[in-house]
Each structure stands twice: as C-alpha cells, then as structure tokens.
mmCIF file of C-alpha atoms and ligand atoms in Angstrom:
data_model
loop_
_atom_site.group_PDB
_atom_site.id
_atom_site.type_symbol
_atom_site.label_atom_id
_atom_site.label_comp_id
_atom_site.label_asym_id
_atom_site.label_seq_id
_atom_site.Cartn_x
_atom_site.Cartn_y
_atom_site.Cartn_z
ATOM 1 C CA MET Y 1 87.358 -100.017 -21.940
ATOM 2 C CA ASP Y 2 86.232 -99.791 -25.709
ATOM 3 C CA GLU Y 3 88.911 -98.427 -27.818
ATOM 4 C CA ILE Y 4 87.569 -95.347 -29.864
ATOM 5 C CA ARG Y 5 87.561 -96.611 -33.517
ATOM 6 C CA GLU Y 6 89.526 -95.044 -36.363
ATOM 7 C CA CYS Y 7 87.556 -92.459 -38.068
ATOM 8 C CA GLN Y 8 85.895 -93.567 -41.243
ATOM 9 C CA PRO Y 9 84.374 -90.718 -43.231
ATOM 10 C CA GLU Y 10 81.740 -92.749 -44.748
ATOM 11 C CA ILE Y 11 80.166 -93.275 -41.472
ATOM 12 C CA PRO Y 12 78.155 -90.145 -40.489
ATOM 13 C CA GLY Y 13 78.499 -88.231 -37.239
ATOM 14 C CA LEU Y 14 75.715 -86.515 -35.105
ATOM 15 C CA TYR Y 15 76.167 -82.800 -33.990
ATOM 16 C CA VAL Y 16 73.803 -81.444 -31.306
ATOM 17 C CA SER Y 17 73.936 -77.515 -31.131
ATOM 18 C CA VAL Y 18 73.170 -75.839 -27.832
ATOM 19 C CA PRO Y 19 72.981 -72.145 -28.512
ATOM 20 C CA PHE Y 20 72.911 -70.709 -24.965
ATOM 21 C CA CYS Y 21 75.718 -69.129 -23.024
ATOM 22 C CA ARG Y 22 75.961 -67.303 -19.697
ATOM 23 C CA GLY Y 23 77.610 -64.246 -21.076
ATOM 24 C CA LYS Y 24 79.008 -63.004 -24.447
ATOM 25 C CA CYS Y 25 82.556 -63.314 -24.936
ATOM 26 C CA ARG Y 26 84.041 -60.080 -26.565
ATOM 27 C CA TYR Y 27 85.328 -62.032 -29.704
ATOM 28 C CA CYS Y 28 82.475 -64.230 -30.306
ATOM 29 C CA ALA Y 29 80.253 -63.864 -33.445
ATOM 30 C CA ILE Y 30 78.483 -67.251 -32.972
ATOM 31 C CA PRO Y 31 74.686 -66.560 -32.694
ATOM 32 C CA THR Y 32 74.230 -67.740 -29.068
ATOM 33 C CA ARG Y 33 71.563 -66.306 -26.608
ATOM 34 C CA ALA Y 34 73.206 -64.953 -23.279
ATOM 35 C CA THR Y 35 70.944 -66.381 -20.528
ATOM 36 C CA ALA Y 36 71.270 -67.776 -17.060
ATOM 37 C CA LEU Y 37 67.924 -69.812 -17.398
ATOM 38 C CA PRO Y 38 67.456 -71.466 -20.898
ATOM 39 C CA PRO Y 39 64.268 -73.184 -21.636
ATOM 40 C CA ALA Y 40 65.928 -76.432 -21.126
ATOM 41 C CA GLU Y 41 63.038 -79.044 -21.344
ATOM 42 C CA ARG Y 42 61.367 -77.239 -24.134
ATOM 43 C CA TYR Y 43 64.661 -77.192 -26.071
ATOM 44 C CA ARG Y 44 65.213 -80.892 -25.318
ATOM 45 C CA ASP Y 45 61.819 -81.693 -26.589
ATOM 46 C CA ALA Y 46 62.495 -79.866 -29.778
ATOM 47 C CA LEU Y 47 65.668 -81.780 -30.327
ATOM 48 C CA ARG Y 48 63.907 -84.898 -29.746
ATOM 49 C CA ARG Y 49 61.066 -83.991 -32.278
ATOM 50 C CA GLU Y 50 63.687 -83.105 -34.718
ATOM 51 C CA ALA Y 51 65.832 -86.304 -34.390
ATOM 52 C CA ALA Y 52 62.462 -88.435 -34.634
ATOM 53 C CA ALA Y 53 61.645 -86.695 -37.978
ATOM 54 C CA ALA Y 54 65.266 -87.263 -39.328
ATOM 55 C CA ARG Y 55 66.690 -90.459 -40.657
ATOM 56 C CA GLY Y 56 69.811 -91.842 -39.064
ATOM 57 C CA PRO Y 57 72.132 -94.349 -40.723
ATOM 58 C CA SER Y 58 71.279 -97.849 -40.390
ATOM 59 C CA SER Y 59 74.821 -98.823 -39.474
ATOM 60 C CA GLY Y 60 74.756 -96.290 -36.710
ATOM 61 C CA PHE Y 61 76.545 -92.764 -36.140
ATOM 62 C CA GLY Y 62 80.262 -93.008 -35.781
ATOM 63 C CA SER Y 63 80.548 -89.941 -33.378
ATOM 64 C CA ILE Y 64 78.419 -87.533 -31.382
ATOM 65 C CA TYR Y 65 79.437 -83.942 -30.588
ATOM 66 C CA PHE Y 66 77.649 -81.732 -28.337
ATOM 67 C CA GLY Y 67 78.663 -78.037 -29.039
ATOM 68 C CA GLY Y 68 77.614 -74.450 -28.630
ATOM 69 C CA GLY Y 69 77.236 -72.210 -27.197
ATOM 70 C CA THR Y 70 77.758 -73.447 -23.624
ATOM 71 C CA PRO Y 71 75.736 -76.979 -23.585
ATOM 72 C CA LEU Y 72 76.046 -76.999 -19.673
ATOM 73 C CA THR Y 73 73.710 -74.025 -19.500
ATOM 74 C CA LEU Y 74 71.040 -76.727 -19.928
ATOM 75 C CA SER Y 75 72.631 -78.595 -16.823
ATOM 76 C CA ALA Y 76 74.312 -81.918 -16.759
ATOM 77 C CA ALA Y 77 71.136 -83.771 -16.072
ATOM 78 C CA VAL Y 78 69.437 -82.450 -19.101
ATOM 79 C CA LEU Y 79 72.274 -83.215 -21.199
ATOM 80 C CA GLY Y 80 72.378 -86.740 -20.039
ATOM 81 C CA ARG Y 81 68.557 -87.116 -20.833
ATOM 82 C CA ILE Y 82 69.174 -85.591 -24.456
ATOM 83 C CA LEU Y 83 71.945 -88.269 -24.982
ATOM 84 C CA GLU Y 84 69.530 -90.879 -23.870
ATOM 85 C CA ASP Y 85 66.888 -89.505 -26.236
ATOM 86 C CA MET Y 86 69.277 -89.766 -29.086
ATOM 87 C CA ARG Y 87 70.185 -93.405 -28.070
ATOM 88 C CA GLY Y 88 66.570 -94.240 -28.029
ATOM 89 C CA ILE Y 89 66.048 -92.801 -31.488
ATOM 90 C CA PHE Y 90 69.298 -93.562 -33.292
ATOM 91 C CA SER Y 91 71.876 -96.264 -33.353
ATOM 92 C CA PHE Y 92 75.380 -95.773 -32.586
ATOM 93 C CA GLU Y 93 78.477 -97.785 -33.215
ATOM 94 C CA ASP Y 94 80.074 -99.443 -30.177
ATOM 95 C CA GLY Y 95 82.469 -97.416 -28.240
ATOM 96 C CA VAL Y 96 81.274 -94.280 -29.964
ATOM 97 C CA GLU Y 97 83.237 -91.030 -29.253
ATOM 98 C CA VAL Y 98 80.852 -88.666 -27.505
ATOM 99 C CA THR Y 99 82.382 -85.275 -26.979
ATOM 100 C CA LEU Y 100 80.959 -82.220 -25.018
ATOM 101 C CA GLU Y 101 82.190 -78.706 -25.116
ATOM 102 C CA ALA Y 102 82.441 -77.411 -21.712
ATOM 103 C CA ASN Y 103 83.104 -73.880 -20.327
ATOM 104 C CA PRO Y 104 85.209 -73.989 -17.075
ATOM 105 C CA GLY Y 105 82.708 -71.323 -15.578
ATOM 106 C CA VAL Y 106 79.847 -73.701 -15.605
ATOM 107 C CA LEU Y 107 81.221 -76.968 -14.410
ATOM 108 C CA SER Y 108 81.584 -78.722 -11.093
ATOM 109 C CA ARG Y 109 82.970 -82.126 -10.240
ATOM 110 C CA GLY Y 110 79.363 -83.532 -9.569
ATOM 111 C CA ASP Y 111 78.442 -82.332 -13.160
ATOM 112 C CA LEU Y 112 81.356 -84.188 -14.748
ATOM 113 C CA GLU Y 113 80.687 -87.459 -12.884
ATOM 114 C CA ARG Y 114 76.922 -87.302 -13.968
ATOM 115 C CA LEU Y 115 77.968 -86.670 -17.622
ATOM 116 C CA ALA Y 116 80.496 -89.549 -17.604
ATOM 117 C CA ALA Y 117 77.930 -91.870 -16.155
ATOM 118 C CA ALA Y 118 75.385 -90.699 -18.824
ATOM 119 C CA GLY Y 119 78.030 -91.781 -21.623
ATOM 120 C CA PHE Y 120 79.845 -88.615 -22.522
ATOM 121 C CA ASN Y 121 83.646 -89.851 -22.793
ATOM 122 C CA ARG Y 122 85.539 -86.834 -24.281
ATOM 123 C CA LEU Y 123 85.530 -83.330 -22.886
ATOM 124 C CA SER Y 124 86.550 -80.216 -24.881
ATOM 125 C CA LEU Y 125 87.203 -77.506 -22.398
ATOM 126 C CA GLY Y 126 87.279 -73.800 -23.374
ATOM 127 C CA VAL Y 127 90.270 -72.788 -21.345
ATOM 128 C CA GLN Y 128 91.441 -69.966 -23.941
ATOM 129 C CA SER Y 129 94.204 -68.623 -21.610
ATOM 130 C CA LEU Y 130 95.509 -69.233 -18.196
ATOM 131 C CA ASP Y 131 96.042 -65.492 -17.318
ATOM 132 C CA ASP Y 132 93.243 -63.995 -15.468
ATOM 133 C CA GLU Y 133 93.853 -60.457 -16.896
ATOM 134 C CA GLU Y 134 93.387 -61.950 -20.322
ATOM 135 C CA LEU Y 135 90.574 -63.985 -19.429
ATOM 136 C CA SER Y 136 88.613 -60.916 -18.111
ATOM 137 C CA PHE Y 137 89.752 -58.789 -21.031
ATOM 138 C CA LEU Y 138 88.381 -61.537 -23.590
ATOM 139 C CA GLY Y 139 84.940 -61.394 -21.618
ATOM 140 C CA ARG Y 140 85.306 -65.099 -20.471
ATOM 141 C CA ILE Y 141 83.127 -65.841 -17.401
ATOM 142 C CA HIS Y 142 85.838 -68.207 -15.942
ATOM 143 C CA THR Y 143 89.209 -67.671 -14.131
ATOM 144 C CA SER Y 144 92.371 -69.600 -14.649
ATOM 145 C CA ASP Y 145 91.586 -71.552 -11.401
ATOM 146 C CA ASP Y 146 88.390 -72.693 -12.521
ATOM 147 C CA ALA Y 147 90.070 -73.965 -15.709
ATOM 148 C CA LEU Y 148 92.930 -75.750 -13.838
ATOM 149 C CA GLN Y 149 90.345 -77.232 -11.376
ATOM 150 C CA ALA Y 150 87.975 -78.547 -14.086
ATOM 151 C CA ALA Y 151 90.933 -79.993 -16.012
ATOM 152 C CA SER Y 152 92.274 -81.901 -12.849
ATOM 153 C CA TRP Y 153 88.809 -83.501 -12.350
ATOM 154 C CA VAL Y 154 88.137 -84.710 -15.882
ATOM 155 C CA ARG Y 155 89.825 -88.223 -15.705
ATOM 156 C CA SER Y 156 88.900 -89.149 -12.293
ATOM 157 C CA ALA Y 157 85.335 -88.274 -13.142
ATOM 158 C CA GLY Y 158 85.498 -91.085 -15.820
ATOM 159 C CA PHE Y 159 86.221 -89.225 -19.183
ATOM 160 C CA ARG Y 160 88.503 -91.081 -21.529
ATOM 161 C CA GLN Y 161 89.892 -87.901 -23.155
ATOM 162 C CA VAL Y 162 90.361 -84.236 -22.403
ATOM 163 C CA SER Y 163 90.917 -81.621 -25.037
ATOM 164 C CA LEU Y 164 91.814 -78.027 -23.939
ATOM 165 C CA ASP Y 165 90.994 -74.993 -26.340
ATOM 166 C CA LEU Y 166 93.252 -72.044 -26.449
ATOM 167 C CA ILE Y 167 93.310 -68.721 -28.244
ATOM 168 C CA TYR Y 168 96.251 -66.417 -29.262
ATOM 169 C CA GLY Y 169 96.780 -63.227 -31.129
ATOM 170 C CA PHE Y 170 93.948 -61.206 -29.671
ATOM 171 C CA PRO Y 171 94.437 -57.349 -29.082
ATOM 172 C CA GLY Y 172 97.281 -56.683 -26.687
ATOM 173 C CA HIS Y 173 98.504 -60.376 -26.567
ATOM 174 C CA THR Y 174 102.257 -60.803 -26.102
ATOM 175 C CA ILE Y 175 104.642 -63.631 -27.021
ATOM 176 C CA GLY Y 176 105.930 -63.695 -23.294
ATOM 177 C CA ARG Y 177 102.261 -64.324 -21.950
ATOM 178 C CA TRP Y 178 101.534 -66.756 -24.494
ATOM 179 C CA ARG Y 179 104.538 -68.872 -23.787
ATOM 180 C CA ARG Y 180 103.544 -68.912 -20.056
ATOM 181 C CA THR Y 181 99.956 -70.151 -20.938
ATOM 182 C CA LEU Y 182 101.377 -72.882 -23.157
ATOM 183 C CA ASP Y 183 103.786 -74.059 -20.469
ATOM 184 C CA ARG Y 184 101.176 -74.097 -17.695
ATOM 185 C CA VAL Y 185 98.695 -75.890 -20.127
ATOM 186 C CA LEU Y 186 101.230 -78.652 -21.241
ATOM 187 C CA SER Y 187 101.853 -79.313 -17.546
ATOM 188 C CA LEU Y 188 98.232 -80.442 -17.330
ATOM 189 C CA GLY Y 189 98.995 -83.367 -19.814
ATOM 190 C CA PRO Y 190 95.868 -83.120 -22.007
ATOM 191 C CA ASP Y 191 95.279 -85.642 -24.806
ATOM 192 C CA HIS Y 192 94.507 -83.053 -27.439
ATOM 193 C CA LEU Y 193 94.851 -79.193 -27.889
ATOM 194 C CA SER Y 194 92.818 -76.855 -30.186
ATOM 195 C CA ILE Y 195 94.850 -73.748 -30.679
ATOM 196 C CA TYR Y 196 93.122 -71.099 -32.529
ATOM 197 C CA ALA Y 197 94.382 -67.655 -34.027
ATOM 198 C CA PHE Y 198 92.221 -64.766 -32.927
ATOM 199 C CA THR Y 199 89.972 -63.578 -35.836
ATOM 200 C CA LEU Y 200 88.301 -60.232 -35.846
ATOM 201 C CA GLU Y 201 84.708 -60.854 -36.323
ATOM 202 C CA PRO Y 202 82.364 -58.191 -37.568
ATOM 203 C CA GLY Y 203 79.542 -57.292 -34.770
ATOM 204 C CA THR Y 204 81.983 -58.056 -31.980
ATOM 205 C CA TYR Y 205 83.147 -55.884 -29.188
ATOM 206 C CA PHE Y 206 86.685 -56.251 -30.461
ATOM 207 C CA HIS Y 207 85.817 -55.481 -33.969
ATOM 208 C CA ALA Y 208 84.389 -51.913 -32.956
ATOM 209 C CA ALA Y 209 87.406 -51.501 -30.531
ATOM 210 C CA VAL Y 210 90.005 -52.094 -33.281
ATOM 211 C CA ARG Y 211 88.244 -49.913 -35.661
ATOM 212 C CA GLU Y 212 87.901 -47.019 -33.255
ATOM 213 C CA GLY Y 213 91.581 -47.330 -32.201
ATOM 214 C CA ARG Y 214 90.886 -48.509 -28.738
ATOM 215 C CA ALA Y 215 92.550 -51.836 -29.217
ATOM 216 C CA ARG Y 216 95.424 -53.068 -31.356
ATOM 217 C CA LEU Y 217 96.109 -56.485 -32.772
ATOM 218 C CA PRO Y 218 99.504 -58.021 -32.624
ATOM 219 C CA GLY Y 219 101.563 -57.627 -35.833
ATOM 220 C CA GLU Y 220 102.259 -60.495 -38.411
ATOM 221 C CA ARG Y 221 105.674 -61.235 -37.021
ATOM 222 C CA ASP Y 222 104.335 -61.566 -33.534
ATOM 223 C CA LEU Y 223 101.660 -63.973 -34.838
ATOM 224 C CA LEU Y 224 104.105 -66.140 -36.689
ATOM 225 C CA ALA Y 225 106.200 -66.299 -33.456
ATOM 226 C CA MET Y 226 103.372 -67.302 -31.376
ATOM 227 C CA ASP Y 227 102.331 -69.997 -33.817
ATOM 228 C CA GLU Y 228 105.959 -71.282 -33.766
ATOM 229 C CA ALA Y 229 106.018 -71.147 -30.127
ATOM 230 C CA ALA Y 230 102.982 -73.402 -29.838
ATOM 231 C CA ARG Y 231 104.332 -75.764 -32.569
ATOM 232 C CA GLU Y 232 107.810 -76.065 -31.024
ATOM 233 C CA ARG Y 233 106.365 -76.697 -27.519
ATOM 234 C CA LEU Y 234 103.836 -79.174 -28.500
ATOM 235 C CA THR Y 235 105.827 -81.197 -31.026
ATOM 236 C CA ALA Y 236 108.601 -81.539 -28.358
ATOM 237 C CA ALA Y 237 106.017 -82.602 -25.845
ATOM 238 C CA GLY Y 238 104.936 -85.470 -28.116
ATOM 239 C CA TYR Y 239 101.789 -84.021 -29.859
ATOM 240 C CA ASP Y 240 101.138 -84.209 -33.542
ATOM 241 C CA TYR Y 241 99.510 -81.376 -35.374
ATOM 242 C CA TYR Y 242 97.093 -83.358 -37.475
ATOM 243 C CA GLU Y 243 95.230 -80.174 -38.506
ATOM 244 C CA ILE Y 244 96.394 -76.512 -38.792
ATOM 245 C CA SER Y 245 94.921 -75.609 -35.257
ATOM 246 C CA ASN Y 246 94.634 -79.095 -33.706
ATOM 247 C CA ALA Y 247 97.250 -81.383 -32.248
ATOM 248 C CA ALA Y 248 96.854 -84.654 -30.475
ATOM 249 C CA ARG Y 249 98.713 -87.360 -28.747
ATOM 250 C CA ALA Y 250 98.758 -90.715 -30.371
ATOM 251 C CA GLY Y 251 95.147 -92.132 -30.508
ATOM 252 C CA ALA Y 252 93.572 -88.983 -29.303
ATOM 253 C CA VAL Y 253 92.592 -87.167 -32.568
ATOM 254 C CA CYS Y 254 88.975 -85.796 -32.502
ATOM 255 C CA LEU Y 255 87.214 -88.379 -34.753
ATOM 256 C CA HIS Y 256 84.188 -86.048 -35.188
ATOM 257 C CA ASN Y 257 85.953 -83.213 -36.510
ATOM 258 C CA LEU Y 258 88.223 -85.382 -38.566
ATOM 259 C CA ARG Y 259 85.341 -86.805 -40.163
ATOM 260 C CA ILE Y 260 84.049 -83.302 -41.288
ATOM 261 C CA TRP Y 261 87.484 -82.219 -42.546
ATOM 262 C CA ARG Y 262 87.534 -85.342 -44.660
ATOM 263 C CA GLY Y 263 84.239 -84.525 -46.155
ATOM 264 C CA GLY Y 264 82.097 -87.006 -44.140
ATOM 265 C CA ASP Y 265 78.481 -86.620 -43.535
ATOM 266 C CA VAL Y 266 77.100 -85.095 -40.224
ATOM 267 C CA LEU Y 267 73.479 -84.715 -39.329
ATOM 268 C CA GLY Y 268 73.209 -81.567 -37.187
ATOM 269 C CA LEU Y 269 70.307 -81.010 -34.702
ATOM 270 C CA GLY Y 270 69.404 -77.912 -32.842
ATOM 271 C CA ALA Y 271 69.415 -74.040 -33.546
ATOM 272 C CA ALA Y 272 72.175 -72.977 -35.986
ATOM 273 C CA ALA Y 273 73.380 -76.682 -36.607
ATOM 274 C CA HIS Y 274 74.601 -77.459 -40.184
ATOM 275 C CA SER Y 275 74.053 -80.793 -41.960
ATOM 276 C CA LEU Y 276 75.585 -82.665 -44.814
ATOM 277 C CA VAL Y 277 73.757 -85.850 -45.602
ATOM 278 C CA SER Y 278 73.973 -87.927 -48.741
ATOM 279 C CA GLY Y 279 75.054 -84.978 -50.906
ATOM 280 C CA TRP Y 280 72.268 -82.667 -49.341
ATOM 281 C CA ARG Y 281 73.354 -79.771 -47.230
ATOM 282 C CA TRP Y 282 71.097 -77.426 -45.107
ATOM 283 C CA ARG Y 283 71.284 -75.301 -41.922
ATOM 284 C CA ASN Y 284 68.877 -74.776 -39.020
ATOM 285 C CA VAL Y 285 67.570 -71.503 -38.055
ATOM 286 C CA ALA Y 286 70.013 -69.602 -35.888
ATOM 287 C CA ASP Y 287 67.634 -68.310 -33.234
ATOM 288 C CA ALA Y 288 66.754 -70.687 -30.502
ATOM 289 C CA ASN Y 289 63.116 -69.429 -30.261
ATOM 290 C CA ALA Y 290 62.562 -69.506 -33.874
ATOM 291 C CA TYR Y 291 64.149 -72.966 -34.025
ATOM 292 C CA MET Y 292 61.849 -74.508 -31.281
ATOM 293 C CA LYS Y 293 58.720 -72.826 -32.880
ATOM 294 C CA SER Y 294 59.633 -74.275 -36.262
ATOM 295 C CA VAL Y 295 60.251 -77.855 -35.026
ATOM 296 C CA GLU Y 296 57.062 -77.617 -32.876
ATOM 297 C CA GLY Y 297 55.045 -76.609 -36.041
ATOM 298 C CA ALA Y 298 56.714 -78.542 -38.896
ATOM 299 C CA GLY Y 299 59.187 -81.024 -37.193
ATOM 300 C CA SER Y 300 62.214 -79.283 -38.666
ATOM 301 C CA GLY Y 301 64.166 -76.085 -38.414
ATOM 302 C CA ALA Y 302 65.994 -76.503 -41.775
ATOM 303 C CA VAL Y 303 66.445 -73.788 -44.260
ATOM 304 C CA GLY Y 304 68.444 -73.261 -47.235
ATOM 305 C CA ILE Y 305 68.219 -77.111 -48.262
ATOM 306 C CA HIS Y 306 70.258 -77.659 -51.525
ATOM 307 C CA ARG Y 307 71.958 -80.484 -53.394
ATOM 308 C CA VAL Y 308 75.855 -80.113 -53.337
ATOM 309 C CA ASP Y 309 76.929 -80.551 -56.917
ATOM 310 C CA GLY Y 310 80.285 -81.978 -57.997
ATOM 311 C CA GLU Y 311 82.046 -78.713 -58.047
ATOM 312 C CA GLY Y 312 80.987 -77.681 -54.497
ATOM 313 C CA THR Y 313 81.914 -81.185 -53.037
ATOM 314 C CA LEU Y 314 85.364 -80.704 -54.467
ATOM 315 C CA LEU Y 315 85.559 -77.427 -52.984
ATOM 316 C CA GLU Y 316 84.470 -78.487 -49.635
ATOM 317 C CA ARG Y 317 86.880 -81.403 -49.822
ATOM 318 C CA LEU Y 318 89.821 -78.967 -50.588
ATOM 319 C CA LEU Y 319 88.905 -76.454 -47.837
ATOM 320 C CA GLY Y 320 88.537 -79.084 -45.301
ATOM 321 C CA GLY Y 321 91.344 -81.481 -46.468
ATOM 322 C CA LEU Y 322 94.134 -79.143 -47.015
ATOM 323 C CA ARG Y 323 93.728 -78.229 -43.409
ATOM 324 C CA LEU Y 324 94.775 -81.616 -42.440
ATOM 325 C CA ASP Y 325 98.419 -82.678 -42.126
ATOM 326 C CA GLU Y 326 97.608 -85.815 -44.284
ATOM 327 C CA GLY Y 327 96.216 -83.643 -46.991
ATOM 328 C CA ILE Y 328 94.085 -84.913 -49.621
ATOM 329 C CA PRO Y 329 94.498 -87.704 -52.394
ATOM 330 C CA LEU Y 330 95.799 -86.296 -55.548
ATOM 331 C CA SER Y 331 93.129 -88.450 -57.269
ATOM 332 C CA VAL Y 332 90.533 -86.033 -56.051
ATOM 333 C CA LEU Y 333 91.822 -83.195 -57.935
ATOM 334 C CA PRO Y 334 90.568 -82.655 -61.356
ATOM 335 C CA ASN Y 335 92.790 -83.522 -64.151
ATOM 336 C CA GLY Y 336 93.153 -82.710 -67.745
ATOM 337 C CA ASP Y 337 93.122 -78.844 -67.183
ATOM 338 C CA GLU Y 338 96.480 -77.338 -67.855
ATOM 339 C CA GLN Y 339 95.792 -73.925 -66.142
ATOM 340 C CA PHE Y 340 94.753 -75.658 -62.982
ATOM 341 C CA ALA Y 341 97.675 -78.276 -62.873
ATOM 342 C CA GLU Y 342 99.988 -75.134 -63.672
ATOM 343 C CA SER Y 343 98.632 -73.324 -60.654
ATOM 344 C CA ILE Y 344 99.195 -76.422 -58.435
ATOM 345 C CA GLN Y 345 102.688 -77.126 -59.797
ATOM 346 C CA SER Y 346 103.674 -73.590 -59.142
ATOM 347 C CA LEU Y 347 102.458 -73.792 -55.632
ATOM 348 C CA VAL Y 348 104.311 -76.926 -55.120
ATOM 349 C CA ALA Y 349 107.461 -75.376 -56.843
ATOM 350 C CA ASP Y 350 107.407 -72.624 -54.320
ATOM 351 C CA GLU Y 351 106.923 -75.230 -51.382
ATOM 352 C CA PHE Y 352 103.400 -73.724 -50.451
ATOM 353 C CA LEU Y 353 102.180 -77.223 -51.300
ATOM 354 C CA GLU Y 354 103.977 -80.566 -51.443
ATOM 355 C CA ALA Y 355 102.957 -83.642 -53.355
ATOM 356 C CA ALA Y 356 104.024 -87.207 -52.108
ATOM 357 C CA GLY Y 357 102.788 -90.659 -51.742
ATOM 358 C CA GLY Y 358 99.663 -89.819 -53.819
ATOM 359 C CA MET Y 359 98.556 -87.064 -51.589
ATOM 360 C CA ILE Y 360 98.908 -83.282 -51.746
ATOM 361 C CA ARG Y 361 99.229 -81.154 -48.481
ATOM 362 C CA LEU Y 362 100.418 -77.765 -47.305
ATOM 363 C CA GLY Y 363 104.235 -77.446 -47.820
ATOM 364 C CA SER Y 364 106.718 -75.953 -45.186
ATOM 365 C CA ARG Y 365 105.987 -72.366 -46.599
ATOM 366 C CA GLY Y 366 102.348 -72.987 -46.899
ATOM 367 C CA ARG Y 367 101.491 -73.870 -43.386
ATOM 368 C CA PRO Y 368 102.029 -70.306 -41.928
ATOM 369 C CA VAL Y 369 99.844 -68.866 -44.515
ATOM 370 C CA ALA Y 370 97.421 -71.748 -44.873
ATOM 371 C CA ASP Y 371 94.291 -69.690 -45.452
ATOM 372 C CA SER Y 372 95.795 -67.840 -48.544
ATOM 373 C CA VAL Y 373 97.158 -70.969 -50.103
ATOM 374 C CA ILE Y 374 93.893 -72.674 -49.579
ATOM 375 C CA LEU Y 375 92.021 -69.706 -51.061
ATOM 376 C CA GLU Y 376 94.343 -69.675 -54.079
ATOM 377 C CA VAL Y 377 93.812 -73.407 -54.853
ATOM 378 C CA ALA Y 378 89.996 -72.728 -54.591
ATOM 379 C CA ALA Y 379 90.414 -69.853 -57.055
ATOM 380 C CA ALA Y 380 92.168 -71.827 -59.425
ATOM 381 C CA LEU Y 381 89.509 -74.532 -59.092
ATOM 382 C CA GLY Y 382 86.957 -71.950 -59.715
ATOM 383 C CA ALA Y 383 88.845 -70.798 -62.907
ATOM 384 C CA GLN Y 384 89.060 -74.441 -63.875
ATOM 385 C CA THR Y 385 85.360 -75.252 -63.244
ATOM 386 C CA GLY Y 386 83.838 -71.846 -64.201
HETATM 387 S S1 LIG M 1 81.497 -69.209 -24.355
HETATM 388 FE FE1 LIG M 1 81.829 -69.780 -26.606
HETATM 389 S S2 LIG M 1 79.875 -69.650 -27.711
HETATM 390 FE FE2 LIG M 1 79.499 -68.592 -25.725
HETATM 391 S S3 LIG M 1 79.958 -66.512 -26.152
HETATM 392 FE FE3 LIG M 1 81.879 -67.372 -25.392
HETATM 393 S S4 LIG M 1 83.117 -67.881 -27.224
HETATM 394 FE FE4 LIG M 1 80.817 -67.596 -27.843
#
C-alpha cells in the first residue's frame, strides 16, 4: 500500500463540492439543497466542464477532498465516475489522499466497497453524537446505530483511514452526555477526530430558538469543561491535537486541510467551492442550479475573482496557521513595526501566545480562547498595515 505523503503546501489540493443533502440539520448554515433526488449526471457534467476549463498543476494535485453537503446523495457510482473524470483531466501525485465526507444516514457497506474500489481512501464520517435523542434534536437523519455500523465497515471495505466528526456545546448539551459520546467514539479506534464547538449561525432553526428563549446554550464554564474532557481523553488515547479542532494518530493528519491551514493553494470545483490559486482567490456561485447554468453557458461558476495582496496573504496565513499546533514561522510576521511587536510581546508575556524554535503558536492560556487571540493578532496586523 502506498504511504500517504507528507503534506507540502506548495503542491495544490483539489476540492469537489457537492451541495445536496437529504434534509437540513438544525444548526447548519451551509448553502445546501435538501433533496432526495439531485440532478446527479447534470451536476457531474458541470464539474467535468469546469475542470476541463481550469488549469491543474503540472506536477499533479497533492490531495483531493469531496465535501458537501452530503456527497453520497449523488450515489457511490456517480462519485466514482466523478473521481474517474478528474483523473482523466488532471494529474495526481502517487498515493494521493482522496477524502470523502459521508453521512451515516446515506451509506451502505456496498457503497463503501464501491467507493474504495474507485480510489477513495479516507472517509470523514459525520457522526456528531452517539446519543439518539441528541441526533434527533440536532436534525440529523441518522441514528447512533447507523454511525456505529458505518464506522465498523470502513476498514474492511478497503479505506486506509477513517475520521469521525463530533459536535459539542449545542443547546441543552451536558458534560455527562458528552463524556459518554467521547468514550464510545474512542472505543471505535478512529485514526482522526474533528471535534467542533457548536456555533450559532444566523438563519438556522437554533438561532431563532435561542433568540426566542426556546433553547439555551451551555455556559462558558461548561464549554471549557467539554473542551477539556475531549482533550484529556484524546491525549490519553494517543491522539495529537495538531489543530484547534482536529486530532490524529501518528501519520493520520488530514493532508488536504493541513495544506489549507498552511496557506497552500486549493482549486475548488462545484457550487459554493472556494479557490486560491497562484495568488488569485474566487468562489463559485452557491446555488447548485445557478452554478450548473453558469458552467453550461460560460464554462465557469466563478464570482468575486480578486488578487490577494501581501496584507491579505499574511492575514490568511495568520488565521489558518495560528489554528495549528505547529503555529507559523516567526519570519512570516512583519518586523520593524514597534506597535505590532509590542502587541505580540504582550500576548506572549500573558501566555496567550508562545514563541519558540523560530515559530509562534497559541500559548497555554490562548488555546481555550483561540478565536479571540487570533482576532487580536489580526487587529494588531490591521493597525500595522493600515
Ligand atoms: S448534513 Fe452537513 S451539510 Fe447537510 S444540512 Fe447537515 S450539517 Fe449541513
């Protein structure tokens, strides 16, 4: 079996967006279409046209990630054909990591075997919780049994790696229930875990429910206890938190996402996909129909194409890199500005940041409040540049 190669941010990744889902989760603000019957072949054709009009790297892409949405709404057979289309248009590195996001509510053992045979080798399974009451409350279409069964099939179906997604801190969530989910999930022995704190997104069911007093979010102390419970259990079980919300066993980091956090290029295909290629950034129109029409007419669904200037590149590098345990090289930060240097020194003195070995990263007090620290660094940068 080929070894998955070390992530090199200078080698671009390829992202394929599939914006269809079977239902709408109550916390989700991603612009997906809830449908049982998406226009699978028409969407595949649009992806193929968009890819044919784009330029891939001559050395080959270093990772492929199919995300959504729920890609399997298109069916395992169509996803296999899309991957084949991409291999016919672009070149890829040997042993390339090929990730598929999957919803346990839309997955059979036969699907997994077909997908592995087509070349998918990493599965990111949206488990979210192993408590049926919570799953139903969150608006998920699967049960805990669906998730347990899917996780048990992944390896024998031929996938190299499995990652499980969990969410904590949603309305009514308690530390006791969270610990039970963590213990059950760890007993499955995944290679990788993505553990996201719930965010209240405008336009969602929960946003209205919390605003109208029909649901209540856990307090700050409970959220910290949930984060600590996850960190303690995962660290004790041999996982390394290489990013604020992501932990992996040795050799199992997500190379595609690592590339993005390190500021590497990604070509995004499909509705709502974002791209950063050779200093240019754009996004595709979010609505699937509008995207297909645009590609059928003009070969592209891109809008908002703009050159990322030096300040924008640095800001993106900070926002992504400070999320990583490795941090970012000190040499990336601007020097010669006293005010900026003072802001950084003050965050280091207060242990919100730490600087060592030529790198700057979140410090022990910075990790639990990472978003605020990163925003403070970004604000100091804005004052410096602007
Ligand atoms: S399955 Fe994922 S993308 Fe689809 S509605 Fe739920 S959270 Fe959103």
